[in-house]
Coordinates of C-alpha atoms and ligand atoms in Angstrom, one line a residue:
M1 CA 16.0 3.8 -24.7
S2 CA 12.7 1.8 -25.3
S3 CA 11.7 0.9 -29.0
A4 CA 8.5 -0.5 -28.2
E5 CA 4.9 0.7 -28.0
I6 CA 3.9 0.6 -24.2
I7 CA 0.2 -0.5 -24.0
D8 CA -1.7 2.1 -22.3
G9 CA -4.2 -0.2 -20.2
K10 CA -5.3 2.8 -18.3
A11 CA -6.6 4.4 -21.0
Y12 CA -8.2 1.3 -22.9
A13 CA -9.7 -0.1 -19.6
A14 CA -11.0 3.7 -19.3
A15 CA -12.7 3.4 -22.3
L16 CA -14.1 -0.2 -22.3
R17 CA -15.6 1.7 -18.8
A18 CA -17.5 4.0 -21.0
R19 CA -18.8 1.8 -23.4
V20 CA -20.2 -0.5 -20.1
A21 CA -21.7 2.8 -18.7
D22 CA -23.3 3.7 -22.1
A23 CA -24.8 0.0 -22.4
V24 CA -26.1 0.0 -18.8
A25 CA -27.8 3.2 -19.6
T26 CA -29.2 1.8 -22.9
L27 CA -30.8 -1.1 -20.5
K28 CA -32.3 0.8 -18.4
A29 CA -34.2 3.3 -20.7
S30 CA -35.3 0.3 -22.8
H31 CA -35.8 -2.5 -20.8
G32 CA -35.8 -1.1 -17.1
L33 CA -32.8 -3.4 -16.2
T34 CA -30.0 -2.4 -14.0
P35 CA -27.4 -4.5 -13.9
A36 CA -26.5 -5.7 -10.3
L37 CA -23.1 -7.0 -9.0
T38 CA -22.8 -8.5 -5.6
V39 CA -19.3 -9.0 -4.3
I40 CA -18.7 -11.2 -1.2
I41 CA -15.3 -10.7 0.9
V42 CA -14.2 -12.9 3.7
G43 CA -11.8 -12.0 6.3
D44 CA -9.3 -9.0 7.1
D45 CA -6.5 -9.0 4.0
P46 CA -6.3 -5.5 3.6
A47 CA -5.4 -5.7 0.0
S48 CA -8.1 -7.9 -0.7
H49 CA -10.3 -5.4 0.7
V50 CA -8.7 -2.6 -1.6
Y51 CA -9.3 -4.5 -4.5
V52 CA -13.3 -5.2 -3.4
R53 CA -13.2 -1.5 -2.6
N54 CA -12.7 -0.7 -6.5
K55 CA -14.8 -2.9 -7.9
G56 CA -17.9 -1.3 -5.9
T57 CA -16.9 2.0 -6.9
Q58 CA -16.1 1.2 -10.4
T59 CA -19.3 -0.7 -10.6
E60 CA -21.4 2.5 -9.2
E61 CA -19.7 4.5 -11.7
A62 CA -20.9 2.4 -14.7
G63 CA -24.2 3.2 -13.1
M64 CA -24.8 -0.4 -12.1
V65 CA -26.3 -1.9 -8.7
S66 CA -23.2 -2.9 -6.2
A67 CA -23.9 -4.5 -2.9
T68 CA -20.8 -5.6 -0.9
H69 CA -21.3 -8.7 2.1
R70 CA -18.3 -7.8 4.4
L71 CA -17.7 -11.4 6.4
P72 CA -15.4 -11.9 9.3
A73 CA -12.5 -14.4 9.0
E74 CA -14.0 -17.2 11.0
T75 CA -17.2 -17.4 9.2
P76 CA -18.4 -20.8 8.2
E77 CA -18.3 -22.5 4.9
A78 CA -22.4 -23.5 5.8
V79 CA -23.1 -19.4 6.2
L80 CA -21.2 -18.6 3.1
L81 CA -22.5 -21.2 1.0
A82 CA -25.9 -20.3 2.5
L83 CA -25.7 -16.2 1.0
I84 CA -24.3 -17.8 -2.1
E85 CA -27.8 -19.7 -2.4
K86 CA -30.0 -16.9 -1.5
L87 CA -27.8 -14.4 -4.1
N88 CA -28.4 -17.4 -6.5
A89 CA -32.2 -17.3 -5.9
D90 CA -32.2 -13.5 -6.1
K91 CA -33.6 -12.1 -9.3
A92 CA -32.0 -8.2 -8.8
C93 CA -29.0 -10.1 -8.5
H94 CA -27.1 -10.7 -11.9
G95 CA -23.4 -11.1 -10.9
I96 CA -21.8 -12.9 -7.6
L97 CA -18.3 -12.6 -6.8
V98 CA -16.3 -14.2 -4.2
Q99 CA -13.1 -12.7 -3.4
L100 CA -10.2 -14.9 -3.3
P101 CA -8.5 -16.3 -1.4
L102 CA -10.4 -17.5 1.5
P103 CA -9.7 -18.4 4.6
K104 CA -8.3 -22.1 4.9
H105 CA -11.1 -23.6 6.5
I106 CA -13.3 -22.6 3.8
D107 CA -13.3 -25.5 0.8
E108 CA -12.4 -22.9 -2.4
S109 CA -13.5 -25.0 -4.9
K110 CA -17.1 -25.8 -3.1
V111 CA -17.8 -22.5 -2.7
L112 CA -17.1 -21.7 -6.3
A113 CA -19.1 -24.4 -7.3
A114 CA -22.0 -23.3 -5.6
I115 CA -22.3 -20.1 -7.7
Q116 CA -25.0 -20.1 -10.4
P117 CA -22.8 -20.6 -13.9
D118 CA -24.8 -17.7 -15.3
K119 CA -24.0 -15.4 -12.3
D120 CA -20.3 -16.4 -12.5
V121 CA -19.0 -13.3 -13.5
D122 CA -15.4 -14.1 -12.7
G123 CA -15.7 -17.1 -14.6
F124 CA -13.8 -19.9 -12.4
H125 CA -17.1 -22.8 -12.4
V126 CA -16.1 -25.8 -14.0
I127 CA -19.5 -24.8 -16.4
N128 CA -18.1 -21.7 -17.3
V129 CA -14.5 -23.3 -17.8
G130 CA -15.9 -26.4 -19.7
R131 CA -17.8 -23.6 -21.9
L132 CA -15.0 -21.8 -22.9
W133 CA -12.9 -24.9 -24.0
T134 CA -15.6 -26.0 -25.9
G135 CA -16.2 -22.8 -27.6
Q136 CA -19.5 -22.2 -26.0
D137 CA -20.6 -18.6 -24.7
A138 CA -19.0 -19.1 -21.2
L139 CA -18.3 -16.2 -18.9
V140 CA -14.7 -15.3 -19.1
P141 CA -12.0 -14.7 -16.1
C142 CA -11.3 -11.0 -16.1
T143 CA -7.5 -10.7 -16.4
P144 CA -7.3 -13.0 -19.3
F145 CA -9.8 -11.4 -21.2
G146 CA -8.5 -7.8 -20.4
C147 CA -5.5 -9.4 -22.0
L148 CA -7.1 -10.5 -25.1
M149 CA -8.9 -7.2 -25.7
L150 CA -5.5 -5.4 -25.1
L151 CA -3.7 -7.7 -28.2
K152 CA -6.9 -7.6 -30.1
A153 CA -6.5 -3.9 -30.0
R154 CA -3.1 -3.5 -31.0
V155 CA -2.5 -6.7 -32.9
G156 CA -5.8 -7.1 -34.8
D157 CA -6.6 -10.6 -36.1
L158 CA -4.5 -13.1 -33.8
W159 CA -5.0 -16.2 -36.3
G160 CA -1.5 -18.2 -36.9
K161 CA -0.1 -16.4 -34.7
R162 CA 3.0 -18.6 -32.0
A163 CA 1.7 -17.3 -28.5
I164 CA 3.8 -18.3 -25.6
V165 CA 1.8 -18.1 -22.3
I166 CA 3.8 -18.0 -19.3
G167 CA 1.7 -20.0 -16.5
R168 CA -0.7 -22.6 -16.0
S169 CA -3.0 -21.5 -13.4
N170 CA -6.7 -21.7 -13.4
I171 CA -7.5 -18.1 -13.0
V172 CA -4.7 -16.5 -15.7
G173 CA -2.7 -18.8 -17.9
K174 CA -5.1 -21.9 -18.5
P175 CA -8.3 -19.4 -19.4
M176 CA -5.4 -17.3 -21.1
A177 CA -4.4 -20.2 -23.8
A178 CA -8.4 -21.2 -24.6
L179 CA -8.7 -17.6 -25.5
L180 CA -5.5 -17.5 -27.9
L181 CA -6.8 -20.8 -29.2
A182 CA -10.4 -19.8 -29.7
E183 CA -8.4 -17.1 -31.9
S184 CA -6.6 -19.9 -33.8
C185 CA -3.0 -18.7 -32.6
T186 CA -0.5 -21.9 -31.8
V187 CA 0.1 -21.8 -28.0
T188 CA 2.2 -23.4 -25.6
I189 CA 1.1 -23.3 -22.3
A190 CA 4.7 -23.1 -20.1
H191 CA 5.2 -23.2 -16.7
S192 CA 7.4 -24.3 -13.6
R193 CA 8.5 -27.4 -15.4
T194 CA 8.9 -26.0 -18.9
K195 CA 12.7 -26.8 -20.1
D196 CA 14.1 -24.4 -22.6
L197 CA 11.9 -21.8 -21.5
P198 CA 14.1 -18.9 -23.5
E199 CA 14.4 -20.4 -26.4
R200 CA 9.8 -21.2 -26.4
C201 CA 9.5 -17.8 -25.9
R202 CA 12.1 -16.7 -28.5
E203 CA 9.5 -18.4 -30.9
A204 CA 7.0 -16.4 -29.9
D205 CA 5.0 -13.1 -31.5
I206 CA 2.9 -13.1 -28.8
V207 CA 4.3 -13.6 -24.9
V208 CA 1.7 -13.6 -22.2
A209 CA 3.5 -13.8 -18.4
A210 CA 1.4 -14.6 -15.5
V211 CA 4.3 -16.4 -13.1
G212 CA 4.2 -14.1 -10.0
R213 CA 8.2 -13.7 -10.4
P214 CA 9.9 -10.4 -10.2
E215 CA 11.7 -9.3 -13.7
M216 CA 11.7 -13.3 -14.6
V217 CA 11.5 -13.0 -18.5
K218 CA 14.5 -11.5 -19.6
G219 CA 15.1 -8.8 -22.8
D220 CA 17.0 -11.6 -25.1
W221 CA 13.9 -14.0 -24.8
I222 CA 11.6 -11.8 -26.8
K223 CA 11.5 -11.9 -30.7
Q224 CA 12.1 -8.8 -32.6
G225 CA 8.9 -7.2 -32.3
A226 CA 6.8 -9.9 -30.1
V227 CA 4.0 -8.3 -28.1
V228 CA 4.7 -8.7 -24.4
I229 CA 1.9 -9.0 -22.1
D230 CA 2.9 -8.6 -18.4
V231 CA 0.0 -9.7 -16.2
G232 CA 3.0 -10.5 -13.1
I233 CA 2.4 -7.9 -10.1
N234 CA 5.3 -8.3 -7.7
R235 CA 6.0 -5.9 -5.1
V236 CA 10.1 -5.3 -4.3
P237 CA 12.1 -3.7 -3.0
A238 CA 13.2 0.3 -3.9
P239 CA 16.0 1.6 -2.0
E240 CA 16.3 4.1 -4.8
K241 CA 13.1 5.5 -3.5
G242 CA 14.1 5.5 -0.2
D243 CA 14.2 3.6 3.3
G244 CA 12.1 0.8 3.4
K245 CA 10.2 1.7 0.4
S246 CA 9.0 -0.7 -2.3
K247 CA 7.6 -0.7 -6.0
L248 CA 5.8 -2.8 -8.4
V249 CA 6.9 -4.7 -11.2
G250 CA 6.0 -7.2 -13.2
D251 CA 7.2 -10.5 -14.7
V252 CA 9.0 -9.2 -17.1
N253 CA 12.3 -7.0 -17.0
F254 CA 10.6 -4.5 -19.2
E255 CA 13.6 -1.9 -19.7
E256 CA 15.2 -4.6 -21.7
A257 CA 12.1 -6.2 -23.2
A258 CA 11.5 -3.0 -24.2
K259 CA 13.9 -2.6 -26.4
V260 CA 13.2 -5.6 -28.6
A261 CA 9.5 -6.1 -28.8
G262 CA 6.8 -4.1 -30.9
A263 CA 5.0 -3.4 -28.1
I264 CA 4.7 -4.4 -24.4
T265 CA 2.4 -3.5 -20.9
P266 CA 3.6 -1.8 -18.2
V267 CA 3.6 -2.7 -14.9
P268 CA 1.2 -1.1 -13.2
G269 CA -1.0 0.4 -15.8
G270 CA -0.6 -2.4 -18.2
V271 CA -3.3 -5.3 -17.6
G272 CA -3.8 -4.4 -13.9
P273 CA -6.9 -1.7 -14.9
M274 CA -8.8 -3.9 -17.7
T275 CA -9.3 -6.8 -15.0
I276 CA -12.0 -4.5 -13.0
A277 CA -13.5 -3.0 -16.6
C278 CA -13.9 -6.7 -18.0
L279 CA -15.4 -7.6 -14.2
L280 CA -18.4 -4.8 -15.1
R281 CA -18.5 -5.8 -19.0
N282 CA -19.3 -9.1 -17.6
T283 CA -21.9 -8.0 -15.2
V284 CA -23.8 -6.3 -18.0
V285 CA -23.3 -9.2 -20.3
A286 CA -24.7 -11.9 -17.6
A287 CA -27.7 -9.6 -16.6
C288 CA -28.4 -9.7 -20.3
R289 CA -28.3 -13.5 -20.8
Q290 CA -30.7 -13.8 -17.6
N291 CA -33.2 -11.5 -19.1
G292 CA -33.1 -13.1 -22.4
I293 CA -31.6 -9.8 -23.7
D294 CA -29.1 -10.0 -26.5
A295 CA -25.7 -8.7 -25.0
P296 CA -24.0 -5.5 -26.3
E297 CA -20.6 -6.1 -27.8
L298 CA -18.0 -4.6 -25.4
Ligands
LIG301 P1 -0.7 -18.4 -9.6 O1 0.8 -18.3 -8.8 O2 -1.6 -19.6 -9.4 O3 0.3 -19.5 -10.8 C1 1.6 -19.2 -11.3 C2 2.3 -19.9 -12.2 O4 3.4 -19.6 -12.7 C3 2.5 -21.3 -11.9 O5 1.7 -22.0 -13.3 C4 3.5 -21.8 -12.1 O6 3.4 -23.2 -13.1 C5 4.3 -20.8 -13.3 N1 5.8 -20.8 -12.6 C6 6.0 -20.3 -11.4 N2 7.4 -20.2 -12.0 C7 7.9 -20.7 -12.6 C8 9.3 -20.9 -13.6 N3 10.2 -20.5 -12.7 N4 9.1 -20.6 -15.1 C9 8.0 -20.5 -15.6 N5 6.3 -21.0 -15.1 C10 7.1 -20.3 -13.7 O7 -0.3 -17.4 -10.0 P2 -1.3 -16.4 -11.2 O8 -2.4 -15.8 -10.2 O9 -1.8 -17.3 -12.4 O10 -0.6 -14.6 -11.0 C11 0.4 -14.7 -11.6 C12 1.1 -13.5 -11.5 O11 -0.7 -12.7 -11.9 C13 1.2 -12.9 -10.1 O12 1.9 -11.8 -9.9 C14 0.2 -12.0 -10.0 O13 -0.1 -11.2 -8.8 C15 -0.5 -11.2 -11.1 N6 -2.3 -11.3 -11.7 C16 -2.8 -10.2 -11.9 C17 -3.7 -9.9 -11.7 C18 -3.7 -8.5 -12.4 O14 -5.3 -8.3 -12.4 N7 -3.4 -7.8 -13.5 C19 -5.0 -10.9 -11.7 C20 -4.5 -11.8 -11.3 C21 -2.9 -12.3 -11.3

């Protein structure tokens, strides 16, 4: 029996996409501006190709221009850097996203650094990282930004809340911690070397799990009434569904945590759908800033 409110990320993401589509229609009508996103994918990773296809479809559904460059796995780093350089100079391209991971022969940090910061809709460029941590206008990584939107929608003012972020990756954990700090939470960043993780977790009003370990966070780690945001996406065997079948689970044991939490995101259908919706939002913001237009609140 669960007592927690299940946070419906699909519904929040659909509402955000609708607000983005409205903003795009207004920008076209009032400024003749159509925000445009270009995605570059290198190699054949099937999961990455699915993500990229979804990004393209949702970009077009929001009324924006979508372009995708699909490059072979053996593409030299210099060719990728030259393409980014060309897109940086193209005034009709407002957002550039390089799908990660890249093949091993390409230096990821060099590629991310080559993207012009005001077109860096993934928010991974060090300039955007620095802006985020110093409280300046930044393009913010999409997954943690989506988590923050869900938290604010559920909790309202986060001021003074005790938050724990489990995971310290550049993509999720660290920017999540920066966003919560900017909302005046008292933030603990936990990671693989953290001692007494269950105890630290039990102190938190807000738990964000971004670890990549199936159902690691147990129900008795959660404080009564806490809000739990589960970023993890882990595929595990599901023999109950039939031979060779699998299913997705988060980093939190949902059944257990839902008995004590005040609210919790499910996997799938929680944080996941917010990521692309936030990418669309970032593209609109980037297009506005590049054209000297006040970006709408989205
Ligand atoms: P990562 O592997 O880069 O980082 C994992 C972090 O977890 C590390 O900082 C590590 O220190 C920490 N960690 C590992 N073992 C731990 C332990 N036993 N105790 C405490 N901390 C531990 O992963 P990531 O890219 O941050 O992704 C995390 C999860 O979120 C993955 O499941 C990933 O699939 C998922 N994810 C989901 C979305 C989405 O759109 N919903 C986006 C990005 C990542």
